[in-house]
XYZ file of C-alpha atoms in Angstrom:
667
model
C 130.934 40.262 71.593
C 129.951 43.845 72.348
C 127.417 45.693 70.235
C 128.962 48.556 68.267
C 127.018 51.527 66.942
C 127.227 51.796 63.166
C 126.550 55.102 61.384
C 125.812 57.178 64.514
C 123.572 60.218 64.090
C 125.152 63.020 66.089
C 122.674 65.575 64.752
C 119.618 64.006 66.359
C 121.593 62.377 69.153
C 124.674 64.516 69.855
C 125.455 62.663 73.089
C 125.182 58.974 72.093
C 124.653 58.937 68.329
C 121.840 56.415 68.833
C 118.519 56.474 66.998
C 115.514 54.179 66.937
C 117.256 52.055 64.302
C 120.230 51.571 66.613
C 117.881 50.278 69.309
C 116.532 47.760 66.779
C 120.101 46.795 65.884
C 121.138 46.408 69.540
C 118.069 44.303 70.309
C 118.736 42.104 67.302
C 122.342 41.693 68.470
C 121.073 40.380 71.818
C 118.501 38.145 70.144
C 121.117 36.577 67.863
C 123.038 35.479 70.957
C 119.920 33.644 72.134
C 119.138 31.919 68.855
C 122.624 30.389 68.724
C 121.315 28.011 71.392
C 118.152 26.887 69.559
C 118.750 23.861 67.286
C 115.222 23.506 65.854
C 111.812 25.165 65.895
C 110.640 22.585 68.433
C 113.434 23.252 70.929
C 112.881 25.523 73.943
C 115.216 28.323 75.005
C 117.426 26.845 77.709
C 120.583 28.918 77.995
C 123.887 27.539 79.323
C 124.028 27.507 83.113
C 126.467 30.055 84.529
C 126.386 29.930 88.331
C 125.778 27.540 91.214
C 123.530 30.151 92.852
C 120.789 29.992 90.252
C 118.030 27.462 89.690
C 117.420 24.747 88.628
C 119.753 22.584 90.661
C 120.222 18.880 89.977
C 117.888 17.764 92.768
C 115.184 20.387 92.145
C 111.619 19.222 91.441
C 110.554 18.973 87.821
C 108.571 22.220 87.930
C 111.790 24.199 88.466
C 113.144 22.871 85.184
C 109.887 23.855 83.498
C 110.193 27.313 85.089
C 113.630 27.625 83.485
C 112.082 26.870 80.089
C 109.290 29.332 80.842
C 111.745 32.136 81.650
C 113.659 31.352 78.487
C 110.471 31.736 76.462
C 108.812 34.666 78.197
C 111.751 36.947 78.930
C 113.344 36.632 75.528
C 109.890 37.203 74.011
C 109.866 40.541 75.870
C 112.866 41.429 73.719
C 111.650 39.812 70.529
C 108.104 41.242 70.494
C 109.010 44.942 70.036
C 111.559 43.904 67.404
C 108.904 41.880 65.583
C 106.589 44.881 65.768
C 109.297 47.070 64.238
C 110.558 44.477 61.751
C 107.963 41.715 61.137
C 110.224 39.628 58.879
C 113.138 39.646 61.332
C 115.299 36.527 61.094
C 117.960 35.175 63.432
C 119.998 32.464 61.789
C 117.604 30.152 59.971
C 114.584 31.211 62.020
C 111.947 33.788 61.327
C 111.626 35.140 64.848
C 107.843 35.649 64.806
C 107.283 32.091 63.582
C 109.492 30.614 66.299
C 107.684 32.359 69.172
C 104.246 31.698 67.674
C 105.101 27.997 67.475
C 106.644 27.826 70.950
C 103.600 29.474 72.536
C 101.380 26.778 71.107
C 103.683 24.023 72.369
C 103.965 25.609 75.825
C 100.187 25.772 76.250
C 99.297 22.386 74.714
C 98.731 19.745 77.406
C 99.638 16.976 74.961
C 103.052 18.455 74.169
C 106.251 17.559 76.019
C 106.973 21.294 75.976
C 103.809 22.011 78.000
C 104.717 24.287 80.920
C 101.822 23.710 83.317
C 99.428 26.051 85.103
C 99.386 27.295 88.670
C 96.441 25.037 89.528
C 98.305 22.003 88.224
C 101.468 22.948 90.106
C 99.560 23.373 93.364
C 97.785 20.056 92.842
C 101.070 18.229 92.261
C 103.463 20.089 94.571
C 101.204 21.779 97.108
C 100.463 25.428 97.958
C 103.235 27.884 97.230
C 104.483 30.629 94.962
C 105.508 29.576 91.502
C 107.706 31.490 89.061
C 105.212 30.680 86.307
C 102.927 33.555 87.397
C 105.641 36.096 86.717
C 106.424 34.667 83.310
C 102.764 34.512 82.316
C 102.534 38.289 82.567
C 105.543 38.652 80.274
C 103.765 36.489 77.699
C 100.670 38.686 77.893
C 102.669 41.882 77.369
C 104.651 40.379 74.511
C 101.538 39.063 72.788
C 100.109 42.577 72.882
C 103.377 44.073 71.650
C 103.415 41.699 68.667
C 99.642 41.359 68.344
C 99.330 42.028 64.628
C 102.049 39.527 63.759
C 101.392 36.642 66.168
C 98.144 36.758 68.169
C 95.987 37.978 65.291
C 97.280 35.148 63.079
C 96.189 32.354 65.414
C 92.977 30.453 64.785
C 90.212 30.924 67.331
C 90.954 27.472 68.716
C 94.613 28.376 69.195
C 93.701 31.667 70.861
C 91.356 29.841 73.209
C 94.095 27.363 74.107
C 96.542 30.138 75.024
C 93.854 32.184 76.788
C 92.794 29.240 78.967
C 96.417 28.673 79.934
C 96.964 32.342 80.849
C 93.601 32.600 82.593
C 94.665 30.038 85.165
C 97.606 32.244 86.190
C 95.461 35.353 86.053
C 92.890 33.948 88.476
C 95.316 32.177 90.842
C 97.079 33.324 93.998
C 99.988 35.727 93.884
C 102.312 37.648 96.186
C 101.299 41.003 97.670
C 103.899 43.202 96.048
C 104.868 43.801 92.403
C 103.576 40.305 91.570
C 100.010 41.590 91.752
C 100.758 43.444 88.541
C 101.403 40.092 86.847
C 97.812 39.107 87.535
C 96.583 42.546 86.497
C 98.338 42.351 83.136
C 97.084 38.809 82.542
C 93.504 39.663 83.461
C 93.588 42.801 81.344
C 95.063 41.005 78.345
C 92.203 38.528 78.495
C 89.594 41.246 78.963
C 90.707 43.388 76.003
C 90.846 40.295 73.805
C 87.242 39.337 74.516
C 87.556 36.786 77.329
C 85.615 36.831 80.584
C 87.536 37.626 83.758
C 86.733 38.146 87.428
C 86.289 41.924 87.687
C 86.305 41.796 91.471
C 89.700 40.123 91.390
C 91.065 42.777 89.049
C 89.795 45.497 91.387
C 91.325 43.748 94.391
C 94.743 43.651 92.741
C 94.577 47.304 91.682
C 93.497 48.377 95.171
C 96.444 46.615 96.785
C 98.881 47.943 94.197
C 97.734 51.531 94.632
C 97.881 51.161 98.419
C 101.639 50.488 98.196
C 102.245 54.088 97.142
C 104.371 56.017 99.631
C 104.793 59.366 97.888
C 107.378 61.083 95.677
C 106.472 58.676 92.866
C 107.686 55.593 94.763
C 105.938 52.355 95.709
C 106.992 50.101 98.571
C 108.058 46.744 97.173
C 110.015 45.106 100.002
C 112.698 47.797 99.632
C 112.814 50.997 97.617
C 114.795 50.034 94.552
C 114.481 49.561 90.807
C 111.252 47.612 91.193
C 109.494 50.985 91.229
C 110.761 52.047 87.765
C 111.016 48.653 86.072
C 107.926 47.289 87.831
C 105.259 49.765 88.874
C 106.089 52.539 86.392
C 106.478 49.999 83.601
C 103.254 48.051 84.065
C 100.961 50.881 85.150
C 101.294 53.103 82.039
C 100.912 50.034 79.819
C 97.770 49.043 81.738
C 96.406 52.557 81.250
C 97.096 52.331 77.530
C 95.401 48.931 77.230
C 92.445 49.530 79.488
C 92.606 52.204 82.164
C 92.398 55.348 80.047
C 89.099 54.186 78.548
C 87.477 52.192 81.351
C 89.056 53.578 84.560
C 89.912 57.185 83.638
C 90.075 58.507 87.211
C 92.435 55.754 88.296
C 94.483 56.190 85.130
C 94.787 59.903 85.877
C 96.225 59.157 89.324
C 98.680 56.681 87.800
C 99.798 59.347 85.335
C 100.226 61.875 88.149
C 102.330 59.458 90.183
C 104.471 58.676 87.171
C 105.021 62.373 86.525
C 105.988 62.906 90.162
C 108.455 60.040 89.947
C 110.075 61.471 86.842
C 110.747 64.794 88.563
C 113.697 63.232 90.383
C 114.353 59.736 89.010
C 116.509 60.900 86.055
C 118.972 62.301 88.596
C 119.764 58.707 89.584
C 121.649 58.376 86.298
C 125.090 59.915 85.922
C 125.939 62.703 83.513
C 126.960 59.939 81.086
C 123.612 58.190 81.585
C 124.907 55.321 83.710
C 122.732 53.783 86.387
C 123.608 53.128 90.022
C 124.276 49.534 91.019
C 122.038 48.934 94.030
C 119.054 46.882 95.144
C 118.088 43.306 94.365
C 117.775 41.797 90.887
C 120.375 44.185 89.497
C 121.250 41.546 86.890
C 118.326 43.147 85.025
C 120.611 46.161 84.512
C 119.188 48.617 81.971
C 115.597 47.632 82.721
C 116.124 50.646 85.002
C 115.418 52.896 82.016
C 112.058 51.278 81.160
C 110.178 54.009 83.035
C 111.846 56.660 80.867
C 110.175 55.165 77.799
C 106.760 54.664 79.403
C 106.786 58.399 80.165
C 105.786 58.799 76.534
C 102.644 56.746 77.247
C 101.605 59.041 80.084
C 99.191 61.846 79.272
C 100.702 65.344 79.418
C 104.047 64.028 80.629
C 106.293 66.918 81.751
C 109.573 65.157 80.985
C 112.301 66.306 78.607
C 112.245 63.490 76.065
C 115.606 64.449 74.593
C 117.123 63.829 78.016
C 115.101 60.648 78.547
C 116.336 59.100 75.298
C 119.877 60.248 76.023
C 119.771 58.417 79.375
C 118.064 55.317 77.993
C 120.503 54.951 75.097
C 123.549 55.504 77.307
C 122.165 53.103 79.912
C 121.733 50.473 77.195
C 125.286 50.997 75.913
C 126.641 50.950 79.477
C 126.191 47.196 79.210
C 125.630 45.917 75.667
C 128.650 47.930 74.505
C 131.031 45.976 76.778
C 132.613 42.628 75.955
C 132.475 41.456 79.583
C 128.687 41.829 79.609
C 128.491 38.642 77.531
C 129.415 35.060 78.325
C 131.552 33.060 75.931
C 128.232 31.671 74.666
C 127.103 35.154 73.590
C 124.367 35.858 76.156
C 124.298 38.332 79.081
C 126.233 37.063 82.061
C 124.913 36.787 85.600
C 126.575 39.820 87.121
C 126.798 43.535 86.505
C 129.578 43.886 83.987
C 131.289 40.503 84.238
C 129.953 37.426 86.084
C 129.644 37.976 89.839
C 127.778 35.661 92.204
C 127.319 38.052 95.188
C 124.660 39.993 93.274
C 122.783 36.952 91.945
C 119.583 35.883 93.703
C 118.357 32.325 94.213
C 115.227 33.038 92.150
C 117.257 33.633 88.979
C 118.152 31.305 86.131
C 120.346 31.782 83.060
C 117.578 33.591 81.139
C 116.616 35.900 84.018
C 118.750 38.864 82.864
C 116.442 39.293 79.889
C 114.019 41.115 82.182
C 116.248 43.966 80.976
C 114.261 43.749 77.733
C 111.614 45.918 79.385
C 113.705 48.875 78.211
C 112.851 47.928 74.623
C 109.267 49.005 75.257
C 110.503 52.243 73.683
C 110.174 50.488 70.312
C 106.420 50.281 70.922
C 106.291 54.070 70.731
C 105.496 55.421 67.247
C 108.374 56.734 65.163
C 107.012 60.270 65.509
C 106.906 60.068 69.318
C 108.855 62.890 70.988
C 110.897 60.147 72.622
C 112.399 59.516 69.163
C 112.184 62.960 67.553
C 113.511 65.224 70.335
C 117.175 66.173 70.095
C 119.294 64.555 72.773
C 120.451 66.773 75.605
C 121.981 66.543 79.074
C 118.903 67.769 80.912
C 119.484 69.135 84.394
C 123.205 68.395 84.245
C 123.728 71.591 82.252
C 122.179 73.602 85.090
C 124.118 71.701 87.749
C 127.429 72.532 86.086
C 130.279 72.031 88.573
C 127.911 72.184 91.543
C 125.509 69.561 92.790
C 121.799 68.958 93.190
C 120.468 66.959 96.117
C 116.888 65.896 96.773
C 115.647 63.992 99.809
C 112.429 62.048 99.276
C 110.533 61.469 102.540
C 108.304 58.744 101.077
C 110.979 56.176 100.198
C 113.602 57.668 102.513
C 116.055 58.176 99.659
C 118.513 61.002 99.090
C 119.617 61.437 95.476
C 122.612 63.578 94.535
C 123.762 64.538 91.058
C 127.326 65.765 91.486
C 128.578 68.048 88.744
C 132.189 67.919 89.877
C 132.465 64.187 89.199
C 129.499 63.676 86.871
C 128.315 60.851 89.117
C 125.015 60.150 90.827
C 124.623 58.851 94.361
C 121.728 57.414 96.331
C 121.642 57.121 100.115
C 119.046 54.648 101.312
C 116.813 54.695 104.360
C 113.764 52.611 105.269
C 115.567 49.297 104.879
C 115.080 46.493 107.364
C 116.197 42.876 107.253
C 113.365 40.461 106.529
C 115.148 37.892 108.691
C 115.264 39.507 112.126
C 118.771 40.400 113.228
C 120.465 38.909 110.179
C 122.635 41.298 108.217
C 121.128 43.265 105.388
C 122.458 42.196 101.998
C 125.166 44.585 100.790
C 123.043 45.859 97.911
C 120.819 47.562 100.527
C 123.098 48.247 103.486
C 125.743 50.575 102.053
C 125.751 54.134 103.359
C 125.957 55.422 99.780
C 125.700 53.883 96.311
C 127.392 55.599 93.370
C 127.007 55.251 89.605
C 130.757 55.010 88.965
C 131.924 53.273 92.142
C 130.011 49.965 92.501
C 129.465 48.354 95.886
C 131.615 45.484 97.095
C 130.559 42.359 98.911
C 130.866 42.210 102.713
C 134.296 41.532 104.158
C 134.440 40.018 107.638
C 137.961 41.359 108.173
C 136.528 44.867 108.349
C 137.163 47.710 105.922
C 133.752 47.236 104.305
C 133.283 49.879 101.584
C 130.740 52.567 102.471
C 129.822 50.823 105.695
C 130.591 50.733 109.387
C 131.879 47.355 110.499
C 132.363 46.708 114.222
C 133.796 43.831 116.217
C 133.202 43.298 119.931
C 136.623 42.433 121.298
C 135.130 39.912 123.744
C 133.443 38.102 120.830
C 135.809 38.561 117.869
C 133.906 36.020 115.790
C 130.869 38.361 115.614
C 131.122 41.087 112.996
C 128.532 43.777 113.505
C 126.976 44.763 110.194
C 123.634 46.545 109.705
C 120.318 44.764 109.894
C 118.394 48.026 109.430
C 118.897 51.509 108.054
C 116.223 53.953 109.152
C 115.359 57.325 107.674
C 114.859 60.350 109.913
C 114.572 62.914 107.136
C 116.454 66.045 106.150
C 116.807 69.106 108.390
C 118.659 72.284 107.490
C 120.736 70.595 104.815
C 121.632 67.534 106.889
C 120.246 64.062 106.127
C 119.723 62.029 109.303
C 119.586 58.255 109.380
C 119.842 55.499 111.950
C 121.786 52.243 111.565
C 121.288 49.239 113.830
C 123.842 46.444 114.003
C 123.553 43.064 115.647
C 125.758 42.789 118.733
C 126.353 39.745 120.938
C 123.180 37.941 122.105
C 121.167 40.053 119.638
C 121.640 43.250 121.659
C 121.617 46.047 119.067
C 124.373 48.548 118.591
C 123.615 51.823 116.846
C 125.097 54.535 114.701
C 123.278 57.837 114.283
C 124.166 59.218 110.862
C 124.330 62.824 109.710
C 125.185 63.191 106.017
C 126.243 66.495 104.474
C 126.663 66.572 100.705
C 129.784 68.391 99.529
C 131.119 68.801 95.981
C 132.612 65.470 95.022
C 131.442 63.506 98.026
C 130.004 63.394 101.537
C 130.939 64.655 104.972
C 129.913 62.079 107.569
C 129.226 63.360 111.101
C 128.110 60.205 112.886
C 127.487 59.277 116.506
C 128.512 55.804 117.633
C 126.428 53.996 120.263
C 128.333 50.848 121.202
C 128.744 50.125 124.912
C 131.230 47.252 124.884
C 134.912 47.379 124.023
C 135.238 47.198 120.290
C 136.993 47.887 117.035
C 135.251 49.895 114.313
C 136.137 50.652 110.701
C 134.556 52.727 107.944
C 135.573 52.051 104.352
C 135.417 54.229 101.260
C 134.370 52.929 97.822
C 136.560 50.035 96.700
C 138.749 50.525 93.630
C 139.064 47.495 91.322
C 142.441 46.316 90.067
C 141.569 46.448 86.367
C 143.731 43.970 84.418
C 145.518 43.211 87.682
C 146.944 46.717 88.198
C 146.710 47.723 91.867
C 145.491 51.094 93.063
C 148.102 53.677 93.994
C 147.713 54.565 97.685
C 149.199 57.684 99.273
C 149.101 59.038 102.805
C 149.248 62.726 103.667
C 148.157 65.243 106.270
C 145.421 67.794 105.614
C 145.054 70.576 108.172
C 146.506 68.333 110.858
C 144.292 65.335 110.027
C 145.309 62.011 108.517
C 144.287 61.556 104.893
C 144.538 58.543 102.624
C 144.003 58.592 98.866
C 143.796 55.782 96.333
C 143.725 55.965 92.551
C 143.216 53.846 89.454
C 142.955 55.274 85.927
C 139.857 57.481 85.782
C 138.802 56.989 89.408
C 140.142 58.244 92.731
C 138.996 58.332 96.346
C 140.142 60.315 99.369
C 139.319 59.767 103.043
C 140.158 62.260 105.797
C 139.721 61.245 109.447
C 138.622 64.565 110.934
C 137.564 63.472 114.416
C 137.168 60.381 116.585
C 139.376 57.990 114.648
C 142.706 56.416 115.600
C 144.029 56.444 112.055
C 143.590 55.441 108.427
C 144.739 52.374 106.523
C 144.044 50.277 103.433
C 143.490 46.642 102.518
C 143.462 44.643 99.321
C 140.322 42.518 99.012
C 139.978 39.378 96.912
C 136.726 38.257 95.308
C 134.696 41.194 96.607
C 134.431 43.628 93.678
C 132.164 43.224 90.613
C 134.773 44.569 88.188
C 137.950 42.716 89.186
C 139.239 39.852 91.315
C 141.131 42.245 93.586
C 140.336 45.713 94.891
C 141.778 48.299 97.246
C 139.753 49.809 100.081
C 140.948 52.751 102.156
C 139.345 53.061 105.583
C 139.364 54.779 108.967
C 139.760 52.705 112.134
C 139.143 53.007 115.849
C 139.762 50.608 118.760
C 138.678 50.896 122.401
C 139.849 48.399 125.032
C 137.379 49.387 127.773
C 133.608 49.132 128.080
C 131.385 52.239 128.317
C 133.505 54.851 126.574
C 130.654 57.271 125.879
C 129.184 58.253 122.506
C 132.067 59.260 120.262
C 131.577 61.385 117.179
C 133.133 59.875 114.076
C 133.642 62.654 111.538
C 134.920 61.633 108.127
C 135.297 63.403 104.804
C 134.851 60.996 101.888
C 135.596 62.366 98.419
C 135.875 60.843 94.960
C 137.009 61.964 91.510
C 136.544 60.652 87.980
C 139.772 61.937 86.463
C 143.497 61.452 86.964
C 144.432 64.898 88.257
C 146.339 64.938 91.571
C 144.465 65.934 94.710
C 145.123 69.547 95.686
C 145.114 70.923 99.219
C 142.163 73.103 98.231
C 140.115 70.100 97.088
C 140.813 68.296 100.343
C 140.257 71.344 102.591
C 136.472 71.135 102.407
C 135.921 71.429 106.161
C 136.884 74.653 107.908
C 135.721 73.943 111.476
C 134.706 70.898 113.515
C 133.526 71.681 117.037
C 132.044 68.806 119.069
C 129.314 69.758 121.553
C 129.120 67.541 124.641
C 125.514 68.535 125.440
C 123.095 70.415 123.230
C 120.495 72.761 124.701
C 117.732 70.189 124.228
C 119.618 67.712 126.413
C 120.884 65.619 123.516
C 124.458 64.356 123.972
C 127.255 64.749 121.465
C 126.363 67.109 118.671
C 128.658 69.294 116.615
C 129.117 72.611 114.886
C 130.444 72.315 111.350
C 131.719 75.051 109.043
C 132.655 74.358 105.443
C 135.057 76.202 103.178
C 132.168 77.096 100.837
C 130.572 79.173 103.623
C 127.893 76.735 104.739
C 127.524 75.981 108.438
C 125.561 73.331 110.321
C 124.590 72.338 113.836
C 124.352 68.560 114.099
C 121.617 67.526 116.527
C 120.533 63.880 116.601
C 117.663 64.588 119.005
C 114.838 64.079 116.540
C 116.047 60.713 115.222
C 114.537 58.360 117.818
C 111.062 59.852 117.550
C 111.024 60.124 113.771
C 113.018 57.231 112.390
C 111.079 55.042 109.965
C 111.829 51.910 107.984
């Protein structure tokens, strides 16, 4: 059942009504759903299995079942620890929460207990070299023990502390993966150090060196892709590490961490909509509002420049985006494996039923003192007031991201670059490959019949079984108001096909001026955002003509899309998809289409206006007449084929020249 705000405070929090007490209440609401599944103090947290995608499976080795128990303990402790800190006598059902976790930690680290979880060294000895989920969960235990230190760790005997420390030390000093996982070892090593245990200082330095080397600029770190692992990973752990250790013992390094965090926060809040909703993109999105963890750790950073009234407004709205919805919960009262409702296409193999509780990182805000500006500043809408009905776009060269806050719709959009499949020519997963991701229009799963939302989908007519979807999206930067990117798709026999992208942000959407580079005869489609059939009600689709060009619109209550085929397309159409959308079983996708029966048809320009709205007002001719002039150029002066001159109704003009893409594209 959804959490409901009681006694909202619209003086301190005029946007959401939420205060620190409401965060405690919401966290307790989540925790109560967990404790329904714990019969006795000796029982571990093993939540009901929800999906066939997740581990453990029936034939998995025993350590996978122990990893499930470990996630149940560690990730829910991430939620419980700040609540214990705020309310030491907190009870859920018949359990005093602090007593339960204190007891479970002793069982989990006691080699004579059947609840013993095992160390990395023991796992390697029994199962061989590899990467074990236990390392990740060990770091969560360390953070939670620090967050509840006065009420759990400090109450252990020295013998009990030594038992837990020896267990954690094995993870801390064992192998790890060279991305955000290094922070797990850092947090474990640092926990041990600040609590009086000896650690390998050289190992700690090695991990910090490799972490800092992943920095790419603009506040972002490279962690496979550029996604929420920067805010809920790097900018979560690093400020906490500075607070524990860095500020005192590594002040120069801590200063750099603070500077990077401040740089990140200059643009990251724009990735949340006017209402404070996050964008659904990237892997592990079942962690949902963990995306706002970095907003809270801003208050741990020295001389942070952020507007804390805006940060709390976003964080509270981001929390309520999920916990305030009934479909966020399973029938058993715990967060489902999906975004809103259950949805397998966004669930990764490394997840189990307790994995969503990584979202508890957002509750780090409860570790801030009550007089922190994060809690005392009056809520506000931040830069959205300045944006008004216009838009603000920033392109970040480091991660290759373009972020747009659109005042007309109140939505936020991110366009990704620097994404490459880790499996050669295999398709990128849809949570990385879409041409644009929007806060109010979630991505759909791939559809092999074409009409893939926010994506080009091509079929070679000689090999109709091969659907050409991206295996890389490269960034070529922004020039004169145009964002250039490069998409490669797998064609027959692994010969790549290409699309050169030129994105122009317009109020309420994007103008796409793209160059297609497919040599064989083919069929190509480009879909708009899919609209879910909420409660089974289909979208209303209408066809019209705008300045001589075909236009298709689709609408559901509160959301609309419009697609105008300005140049290069044969026509527009729509399809109803089944099982592709995270909000409903069926969805409607409007799309442009093109078919060529002969090989070697040149490099066509595909020019498409893609608009969206977040109200129910009918589309006007003025709204749809964004583009004033489209003039293809067969050869530009620099010898580059197929550019274009574009004039918009708002007075802006552009010359599209793809000539710098090949020499500057990066992944």
